[in-house]
PDB file of C-alpha atoms in Angstrom:
ATOM      1  CA  MET J   1      29.351 -14.534 -74.877  1.00 29.00           C
ATOM      2  CA  ILE J   2      25.641 -13.851 -74.366  1.00 28.00           C
ATOM      3  CA  THR J   3      24.911 -10.491 -72.781  1.00 26.00           C
ATOM      4  CA  LYS J   4      23.462 -10.802 -69.286  1.00 27.00           C
ATOM      5  CA  ILE J   5      19.966  -9.407 -68.843  1.00 25.00           C
ATOM      6  CA  LEU J   6      18.715  -9.248 -65.270  1.00 26.00           C
ATOM      7  CA  ILE J   7      14.970  -9.902 -65.109  1.00 24.00           C
ATOM      8  CA  PRO J   8      13.906  -9.371 -61.481  1.00 26.00           C
ATOM      9  CA  PHE J   9      10.274 -10.373 -61.986  1.00 27.00           C
ATOM     10  CA  LEU J  10      11.334 -13.856 -63.073  1.00 32.00           C
ATOM     11  CA  PHE J  11      13.287 -14.318 -59.879  1.00 31.00           C
ATOM     12  CA  ILE J  12      10.548 -16.116 -57.961  1.00 30.00           C
ATOM     13  CA  LEU J  13       9.653 -18.289 -60.937  1.00 34.00           C
ATOM     14  CA  PHE J  14      12.953 -20.044 -61.411  1.00 41.00           C
ATOM     15  CA  PHE J  15      15.270 -19.096 -58.573  1.00 46.00           C
ATOM     16  CA  SER J  16      15.062 -19.508 -54.823  1.00 56.00           C
ATOM     17  CA  CYS J  17      17.387 -19.370 -51.845  1.00 60.00           C
ATOM     18  CA  THR J  18      17.047 -21.232 -48.560  1.00 60.00           C
ATOM     19  CA  GLY J  19      19.122 -21.500 -45.407  1.00 55.00           C
ATOM     20  CA  THR J  20      21.093 -19.100 -43.255  1.00 49.00           C
ATOM     21  CA  ASP J  21      23.598 -16.558 -44.536  1.00 46.00           C
ATOM     22  CA  LYS J  22      26.431 -19.026 -43.897  1.00 54.00           C
ATOM     23  CA  ASP J  23      24.653 -22.034 -45.399  1.00 64.00           C
ATOM     24  CA  GLN J  24      22.601 -20.905 -48.391  1.00 82.00           C
ATOM     25  CA  ILE J  25      21.278 -23.212 -51.094  1.00 92.00           C
ATOM     26  CA  TYR J  26      20.422 -21.542 -54.406  1.00 97.00           C
ATOM     27  CA  GLU J  27      18.008 -23.363 -56.726  1.00 97.00           C
ATOM     28  CA  LEU J  28      17.795 -22.724 -60.466  1.00 98.00           C
ATOM     29  CA  ARG J  29      14.921 -24.295 -62.379  1.00 97.00           C
ATOM     30  CA  SER J  30      14.593 -24.711 -66.149  1.00 98.00           C
ATOM     31  CA  PRO J  31      11.811 -22.784 -67.980  1.00 97.00           C
ATOM     32  CA  ASN J  32       9.245 -25.564 -67.560  1.00 97.00           C
ATOM     33  CA  GLY J  33      10.622 -26.747 -64.216  1.00 97.00           C
ATOM     34  CA  VAL J  34      11.876 -30.077 -65.581  1.00 97.00           C
ATOM     35  CA  ASN J  35      15.474 -29.751 -64.378  1.00 98.00           C
ATOM     36  CA  THR J  36      16.785 -28.126 -61.205  1.00 98.00           C
ATOM     37  CA  ILE J  37      20.348 -27.169 -60.292  1.00 98.00           C
ATOM     38  CA  LYS J  38      21.195 -26.580 -56.641  1.00 98.00           C
ATOM     39  CA  PHE J  39      24.294 -24.583 -55.716  1.00 98.00           C
ATOM     40  CA  GLU J  40      25.726 -24.154 -52.228  1.00 97.00           C
ATOM     41  CA  LEU J  41      28.871 -23.596 -50.204  1.00 96.00           C
ATOM     42  CA  LYS J  42      29.765 -26.387 -47.774  1.00 95.00           C
ATOM     43  CA  ASN J  43      32.504 -25.412 -45.349  1.00 93.00           C
ATOM     44  CA  SER J  44      33.354 -22.601 -47.802  1.00 95.00           C
ATOM     45  CA  ALA J  45      33.706 -25.030 -50.773  1.00 96.00           C
ATOM     46  CA  PRO J  46      31.374 -24.835 -53.839  1.00 97.00           C
ATOM     47  CA  PHE J  47      29.093 -27.787 -54.559  1.00 97.00           C
ATOM     48  CA  TYR J  48      26.285 -28.360 -57.062  1.00 97.00           C
ATOM     49  CA  SER J  49      23.638 -31.044 -57.516  1.00 97.00           C
ATOM     50  CA  VAL J  50      21.071 -31.802 -60.237  1.00 97.00           C
ATOM     51  CA  LEU J  51      17.501 -33.079 -60.164  1.00 97.00           C
ATOM     52  CA  HIS J  52      15.257 -34.170 -63.050  1.00 97.00           C
ATOM     53  CA  LYS J  53      11.720 -33.593 -61.788  1.00 96.00           C
ATOM     54  CA  ASP J  54      11.833 -35.396 -58.395  1.00 94.00           C
ATOM     55  CA  THR J  55      14.749 -37.683 -59.286  1.00 95.00           C
ATOM     56  CA  THR J  56      18.235 -36.835 -58.036  1.00 96.00           C
ATOM     57  CA  VAL J  57      20.652 -37.281 -60.946  1.00 95.00           C
ATOM     58  CA  ILE J  58      23.833 -35.793 -59.491  1.00 95.00           C
ATOM     59  CA  SER J  59      24.372 -35.671 -55.728  1.00 95.00           C
ATOM     60  CA  PRO J  60      26.380 -32.767 -54.247  1.00 96.00           C
ATOM     61  CA  SER J  61      29.617 -32.555 -56.249  1.00 96.00           C
ATOM     62  CA  LEU J  62      32.697 -30.400 -55.748  1.00 95.00           C
ATOM     63  CA  LEU J  63      33.798 -27.624 -58.113  1.00 96.00           C
ATOM     64  CA  GLY J  64      37.231 -26.036 -58.442  1.00 95.00           C
ATOM     65  CA  PHE J  65      40.814 -26.193 -59.712  1.00 92.00           C
ATOM     66  CA  VAL J  66      44.353 -27.107 -58.727  1.00 91.00           C
ATOM     67  CA  PHE J  67      47.045 -24.646 -59.763  1.00 90.00           C
ATOM     68  CA  LYS J  68      50.819 -24.812 -59.884  1.00 88.00           C
ATOM     69  CA  ASN J  69      52.641 -25.628 -56.635  1.00 86.00           C
ATOM     70  CA  ARG J  70      49.528 -27.379 -55.280  1.00 85.00           C
ATOM     71  CA  ASP J  71      47.689 -24.108 -54.976  1.00 88.00           C
ATOM     72  CA  THR J  72      43.947 -24.811 -55.058  1.00 90.00           C
ATOM     73  CA  LEU J  73      40.916 -22.720 -55.885  1.00 91.00           C
ATOM     74  CA  SER J  74      38.191 -24.891 -54.407  1.00 93.00           C
ATOM     75  CA  HIS J  75      37.533 -23.713 -50.832  1.00 93.00           C
ATOM     76  CA  ASN J  76      37.914 -20.712 -48.522  1.00 95.00           C
ATOM     77  CA  PHE J  77      35.108 -18.976 -50.439  1.00 96.00           C
ATOM     78  CA  GLU J  78      32.246 -16.656 -49.702  1.00 96.00           C
ATOM     79  CA  ILE J  79      29.492 -15.653 -52.116  1.00 96.00           C
ATOM     80  CA  ILE J  80      29.743 -11.946 -52.958  1.00 96.00           C
ATOM     81  CA  LYS J  81      27.249 -11.728 -55.819  1.00 96.00           C
ATOM     82  CA  ILE J  82      24.387 -13.685 -57.394  1.00 97.00           C
ATOM     83  CA  ASP J  83      22.971 -12.738 -60.809  1.00 97.00           C
ATOM     84  CA  THR J  84      20.046 -14.332 -62.653  1.00 96.00           C
ATOM     85  CA  THR J  85      19.365 -14.281 -66.375  1.00 95.00           C
ATOM     86  CA  SER J  86      16.680 -15.619 -68.711  1.00 97.00           C
ATOM     87  CA  VAL J  87      17.265 -16.287 -72.425  1.00 97.00           C
ATOM     88  CA  ASP J  88      14.662 -17.335 -75.003  1.00 97.00           C
ATOM     89  CA  GLU J  89      15.878 -17.020 -78.586  1.00 97.00           C
ATOM     90  CA  THR J  90      16.100 -18.915 -81.875  1.00 96.00           C
ATOM     91  CA  TRP J  91      19.166 -19.019 -84.102  1.00 93.00           C
ATOM     92  CA  GLU J  92      19.814 -20.457 -87.564  1.00 95.00           C
ATOM     93  CA  GLN J  93      22.465 -23.086 -88.239  1.00 92.00           C
ATOM     94  CA  VAL J  94      24.778 -22.943 -91.238  1.00 92.00           C
ATOM     95  CA  TRP J  95      24.260 -26.677 -91.704  1.00 91.00           C
ATOM     96  CA  GLY J  96      22.912 -29.622 -89.721  1.00 87.00           C
ATOM     97  CA  GLU J  97      19.837 -31.750 -89.164  1.00 90.00           C
ATOM     98  CA  LYS J  98      17.768 -28.782 -88.015  1.00 91.00           C
ATOM     99  CA  ARG J  99      17.806 -25.330 -89.559  1.00 94.00           C
ATOM    100  CA  PHE J 100      16.530 -23.411 -86.525  1.00 95.00           C
ATOM    101  CA  ILE J 101      17.622 -24.051 -82.941  1.00 92.00           C
ATOM    102  CA  LYS J 102      15.652 -22.819 -79.925  1.00 93.00           C
ATOM    103  CA  ASN J 103      17.878 -21.583 -77.107  1.00 95.00           C
ATOM    104  CA  ASN J 104      15.765 -21.274 -73.960  1.00 97.00           C
ATOM    105  CA  TYR J 105      17.297 -21.427 -70.491  1.00 98.00           C
ATOM    106  CA  ARG J 106      17.565 -19.841 -67.059  1.00 98.00           C
ATOM    107  CA  GLN J 107      21.000 -18.847 -65.777  1.00 98.00           C
ATOM    108  CA  LEU J 108      22.480 -18.273 -62.341  1.00 98.00           C
ATOM    109  CA  SER J 109      25.921 -16.676 -62.010  1.00 97.00           C
ATOM    110  CA  ALA J 110      27.614 -17.025 -58.628  1.00 97.00           C
ATOM    111  CA  THR J 111      30.658 -14.835 -57.986  1.00 97.00           C
ATOM    112  CA  LEU J 112      32.882 -16.199 -55.219  1.00 97.00           C
ATOM    113  CA  GLN J 113      35.829 -14.622 -53.454  1.00 96.00           C
ATOM    114  CA  GLU J 114      38.417 -16.112 -51.143  1.00 95.00           C
ATOM    115  CA  ILE J 115      37.786 -15.137 -47.532  1.00 95.00           C
ATOM    116  CA  THR J 116      41.435 -15.086 -46.477  1.00 89.00           C
ATOM    117  CA  GLY J 117      44.778 -14.955 -48.232  1.00 82.00           C
ATOM    118  CA  GLU J 118      46.825 -12.230 -49.811  1.00 81.00           C
ATOM    119  CA  LYS J 119      45.190 -12.276 -53.252  1.00 82.00           C
ATOM    120  CA  LYS J 120      41.548 -12.929 -52.267  1.00 89.00           C
ATOM    121  CA  ARG J 121      40.926 -14.286 -55.744  1.00 91.00           C
ATOM    122  CA  LYS J 122      37.514 -14.326 -57.389  1.00 93.00           C
ATOM    123  CA  LEU J 123      35.843 -17.116 -59.333  1.00 95.00           C
ATOM    124  CA  GLU J 124      32.537 -16.947 -61.195  1.00 96.00           C
ATOM    125  CA  ILE J 125      30.515 -20.097 -61.867  1.00 97.00           C
ATOM    126  CA  GLN J 126      27.662 -19.883 -64.377  1.00 97.00           C
ATOM    127  CA  PHE J 127      24.872 -22.462 -64.283  1.00 98.00           C
ATOM    128  CA  ARG J 128      22.286 -22.874 -67.035  1.00 97.00           C
ATOM    129  CA  ALA J 129      19.117 -24.940 -66.713  1.00 98.00           C
ATOM    130  CA  PHE J 130      17.453 -26.078 -69.945  1.00 97.00           C
ATOM    131  CA  ASP J 131      14.383 -28.312 -70.140  1.00 97.00           C
ATOM    132  CA  ASP J 132      16.487 -30.968 -71.884  1.00 94.00           C
ATOM    133  CA  GLY J 133      19.696 -30.662 -69.851  1.00 95.00           C
ATOM    134  CA  ILE J 134      21.959 -28.476 -67.729  1.00 97.00           C
ATOM    135  CA  ALA J 135      25.309 -26.770 -68.246  1.00 96.00           C
ATOM    136  CA  PHE J 136      27.874 -24.872 -66.220  1.00 96.00           C
ATOM    137  CA  ARG J 137      31.196 -23.151 -66.781  1.00 94.00           C
ATOM    138  CA  TYR J 138      33.920 -21.337 -64.892  1.00 94.00           C
ATOM    139  CA  ILE J 139      34.929 -17.734 -65.526  1.00 92.00           C
ATOM    140  CA  PHE J 140      38.049 -16.127 -64.082  1.00 88.00           C
ATOM    141  CA  PRO J 141      37.244 -12.430 -63.611  1.00 86.00           C
ATOM    142  CA  ASP J 142      39.864  -9.716 -63.809  1.00 81.00           C
ATOM    143  CA  GLN J 143      41.651  -9.957 -60.464  1.00 79.00           C
ATOM    144  CA  GLY J 144      43.081  -6.462 -60.641  1.00 74.00           C
ATOM    145  CA  ILE J 145      46.659  -7.738 -60.475  1.00 68.00           C
ATOM    146  CA  LYS J 146      49.231  -8.836 -63.035  1.00 68.00           C
ATOM    147  CA  ASP J 147      49.485 -12.578 -62.587  1.00 69.00           C
ATOM    148  CA  SER J 148      49.343 -15.815 -64.568  1.00 73.00           C
ATOM    149  CA  ILE J 149      47.232 -18.900 -63.911  1.00 77.00           C
ATOM    150  CA  PHE J 150      48.777 -22.329 -64.415  1.00 84.00           C
ATOM    151  CA  ILE J 151      45.971 -24.898 -64.193  1.00 86.00           C
ATOM    152  CA  MET J 152      47.321 -28.345 -63.303  1.00 88.00           C
ATOM    153  CA  ASP J 153      44.063 -30.183 -62.621  1.00 88.00           C
ATOM    154  CA  GLU J 154      40.311 -29.684 -62.535  1.00 89.00           C
ATOM    155  CA  LEU J 155      38.333 -30.816 -59.487  1.00 92.00           C
ATOM    156  CA  THR J 156      34.887 -30.861 -61.102  1.00 93.00           C
ATOM    157  CA  GLU J 157      32.910 -33.890 -59.937  1.00 94.00           C
ATOM    158  CA  PHE J 158      29.881 -35.683 -61.382  1.00 94.00           C
ATOM    159  CA  ASN J 159      28.666 -37.567 -58.324  1.00 93.00           C
ATOM    160  CA  LEU J 160      26.007 -39.809 -59.865  1.00 92.00           C
ATOM    161  CA  LYS J 161      23.140 -40.961 -57.685  1.00 91.00           C
ATOM    162  CA  SER J 162      22.625 -44.250 -59.575  1.00 90.00           C
ATOM    163  CA  ASP J 163      24.783 -46.754 -61.411  1.00 91.00           C
ATOM    164  CA  GLY J 164      23.918 -47.779 -64.964  1.00 94.00           C
ATOM    165  CA  GLU J 165      25.203 -48.850 -68.373  1.00 96.00           C
ATOM    166  CA  ALA J 166      27.727 -46.634 -70.143  1.00 96.00           C
ATOM    167  CA  TRP J 167      28.973 -46.290 -73.728  1.00 96.00           C
ATOM    168  CA  TRP J 168      32.512 -44.914 -73.841  1.00 95.00           C
ATOM    169  CA  ILE J 169      35.945 -44.808 -75.488  1.00 94.00           C
ATOM    170  CA  PRO J 170      39.216 -44.772 -73.498  1.00 93.00           C
ATOM    171  CA  ALA J 171      41.284 -41.645 -72.942  1.00 92.00           C
ATOM    172  CA  TYR J 172      45.076 -41.225 -73.255  1.00 90.00           C
ATOM    173  CA  GLN J 173      45.453 -44.003 -75.840  1.00 88.00           C
ATOM    174  CA  ASP J 174      47.630 -43.974 -78.978  1.00 87.00           C
ATOM    175  CA  ASN J 175      44.788 -43.501 -81.448  1.00 83.00           C
ATOM    176  CA  ARG J 176      43.073 -40.735 -79.485  1.00 81.00           C
ATOM    177  CA  TYR J 177      39.393 -40.814 -80.532  1.00 84.00           C
ATOM    178  CA  GLU J 178      39.686 -43.627 -83.100  1.00 88.00           C
ATOM    179  CA  TYR J 179      38.100 -46.434 -81.068  1.00 90.00           C
ATOM    180  CA  LEU J 180      34.877 -48.381 -81.089  1.00 92.00           C
ATOM    181  CA  PHE J 181      32.585 -47.576 -78.199  1.00 93.00           C
ATOM    182  CA  THR J 182      32.598 -50.032 -75.291  1.00 94.00           C
ATOM    183  CA  LYS J 183      29.557 -50.855 -73.168  1.00 96.00           C
ATOM    184  CA  SER J 184      30.004 -51.487 -69.438  1.00 94.00           C
ATOM    185  CA  ALA J 185      28.703 -50.540 -66.006  1.00 94.00           C
ATOM    186  CA  VAL J 186      29.432 -46.971 -64.968  1.00 92.00           C
ATOM    187  CA  SER J 187      30.996 -48.180 -61.722  1.00 88.00           C
ATOM    188  CA  VAL J 188      33.848 -50.001 -63.547  1.00 89.00           C
ATOM    189  CA  LEU J 189      34.795 -47.251 -66.003  1.00 90.00           C
ATOM    190  CA  ASP J 190      38.388 -46.292 -66.707  1.00 88.00           C
ATOM    191  CA  THR J 191      39.326 -42.723 -67.701  1.00 92.00           C
ATOM    192  CA  VAL J 192      37.198 -41.886 -70.742  1.00 94.00           C
ATOM    193  CA  HIS J 193      36.688 -39.229 -73.385  1.00 92.00           C
ATOM    194  CA  THR J 194      33.471 -37.326 -73.830  1.00 92.00           C
ATOM    195  CA  PRO J 195      30.822 -37.692 -75.036  1.00 92.00           C
ATOM    196  CA  LEU J 196      30.014 -40.266 -72.379  1.00 94.00           C
ATOM    197  CA  THR J 197      26.507 -41.728 -72.654  1.00 95.00           C
ATOM    198  CA  ILE J 198      24.790 -43.479 -69.765  1.00 96.00           C
ATOM    199  CA  LYS J 199      21.543 -45.377 -69.312  1.00 96.00           C
ATOM    200  CA  SER J 200      21.013 -44.889 -65.593  1.00 94.00           C
ATOM    201  CA  ASN J 201      19.354 -47.494 -63.384  1.00 94.00           C
ATOM    202  CA  ASN J 202      16.728 -44.862 -62.564  1.00 91.00           C
ATOM    203  CA  GLY J 203      15.589 -44.956 -66.211  1.00 92.00           C
ATOM    204  CA  LEU J 204      17.162 -41.692 -67.372  1.00 94.00           C
ATOM    205  CA  TYR J 205      19.566 -41.385 -70.296  1.00 95.00           C
ATOM    206  CA  LEU J 206      22.491 -39.036 -69.667  1.00 95.00           C
ATOM    207  CA  SER J 207      25.235 -37.630 -71.855  1.00 95.00           C
ATOM    208  CA  PHE J 208      28.299 -35.705 -70.665  1.00 94.00           C
ATOM    209  CA  HIS J 209      30.149 -33.461 -73.103  1.00 93.00           C
ATOM    210  CA  GLU J 210      31.980 -30.148 -73.373  1.00 90.00           C
ATOM    211  CA  ALA J 211      31.131 -27.070 -75.422  1.00 87.00           C
ATOM    212  CA  ASN J 212      32.556 -23.645 -76.224  1.00 82.00           C
ATOM    213  CA  LEU J 213      36.059 -24.875 -75.442  1.00 79.00           C
ATOM    214  CA  LYS J 214      38.475 -21.937 -75.728  1.00 78.00           C
ATOM    215  CA  ASP J 215      42.114 -21.884 -74.648  1.00 77.00           C
ATOM    216  CA  PHE J 216      41.693 -24.948 -72.460  1.00 79.00           C
ATOM    217  CA  ALA J 217      42.459 -28.666 -72.639  1.00 81.00           C
ATOM    218  CA  SER J 218      39.800 -31.095 -73.843  1.00 84.00           C
ATOM    219  CA  THR J 219      37.828 -32.893 -71.152  1.00 87.00           C
ATOM    220  CA  THR J 220      38.419 -36.434 -69.945  1.00 90.00           C
ATOM    221  CA  ILE J 221      36.472 -38.050 -67.116  1.00 91.00           C
ATOM    222  CA  ASP J 222      38.421 -39.829 -64.400  1.00 88.00           C
ATOM    223  CA  PRO J 223      36.905 -42.873 -62.621  1.00 82.00           C
ATOM    224  CA  ASN J 224      37.369 -41.184 -59.233  1.00 73.00           C
ATOM    225  CA  ILE J 225      34.241 -39.157 -59.933  1.00 52.00           C
ATOM    226  CA  TRP J 226      32.132 -42.317 -59.767  1.00 47.00           C
ATOM    227  CA  ASN J 227      33.311 -43.339 -56.287  1.00 46.00           C
ATOM    228  CA  SER J 228      30.174 -42.016 -54.597  1.00 42.00           C
ATOM    229  CA  ILE J 229      27.628 -43.774 -56.813  1.00 40.00           C
ATOM    230  CA  GLU J 230      24.783 -45.065 -54.684  1.00 39.00           C
ATOM    231  CA  VAL J 231      23.671 -48.431 -56.103  1.00 32.00           C
TER     232      VAL J 231
END
């Protein structure tokens, strides 16, 4: 994991906060301002959205998890800490098309805590804005109690603003990843594996994939996440 380095003087360059204390919207911009991630709590639930320049790519989308016994970690939150980080480095690959890879991004880490309940659990969500894409991940901090987490479902949404053409392979089939890619409209997709590639009607090309997967199931994308596409 990359060590966090707080750089206060970069705060006004890539990070801003608007709204009241109960309705704050945090904006994280990539180094050259190409991509913007917005994070906010709506009725105590975490949502994010993504813009490419002035084009909305992902409308407000829910974040969170479902645990065993229908216990959810997706609402009843307050923001207790916001950290910002800037990374600009180059690393060398062992093999690949390019020998040196530039890793340049801005990061916002939002630490949330349940407002009510016996455990008052915490959840950290890290957002990274690159000039050629965005990323986010969940981190479960030490809760200070001896307990186990049984994740039954993930509530992460990708609420696309526009429909488009998609290239995909089906999930939960006998041959796993051994299928030819199918081309269809995003709005008629079944459950699919990543990477999922989309040519959006707004002219942008998108690709959804996972990275740094440790001790967690591989990602599939359920068609329910496309229900709010605005055509």
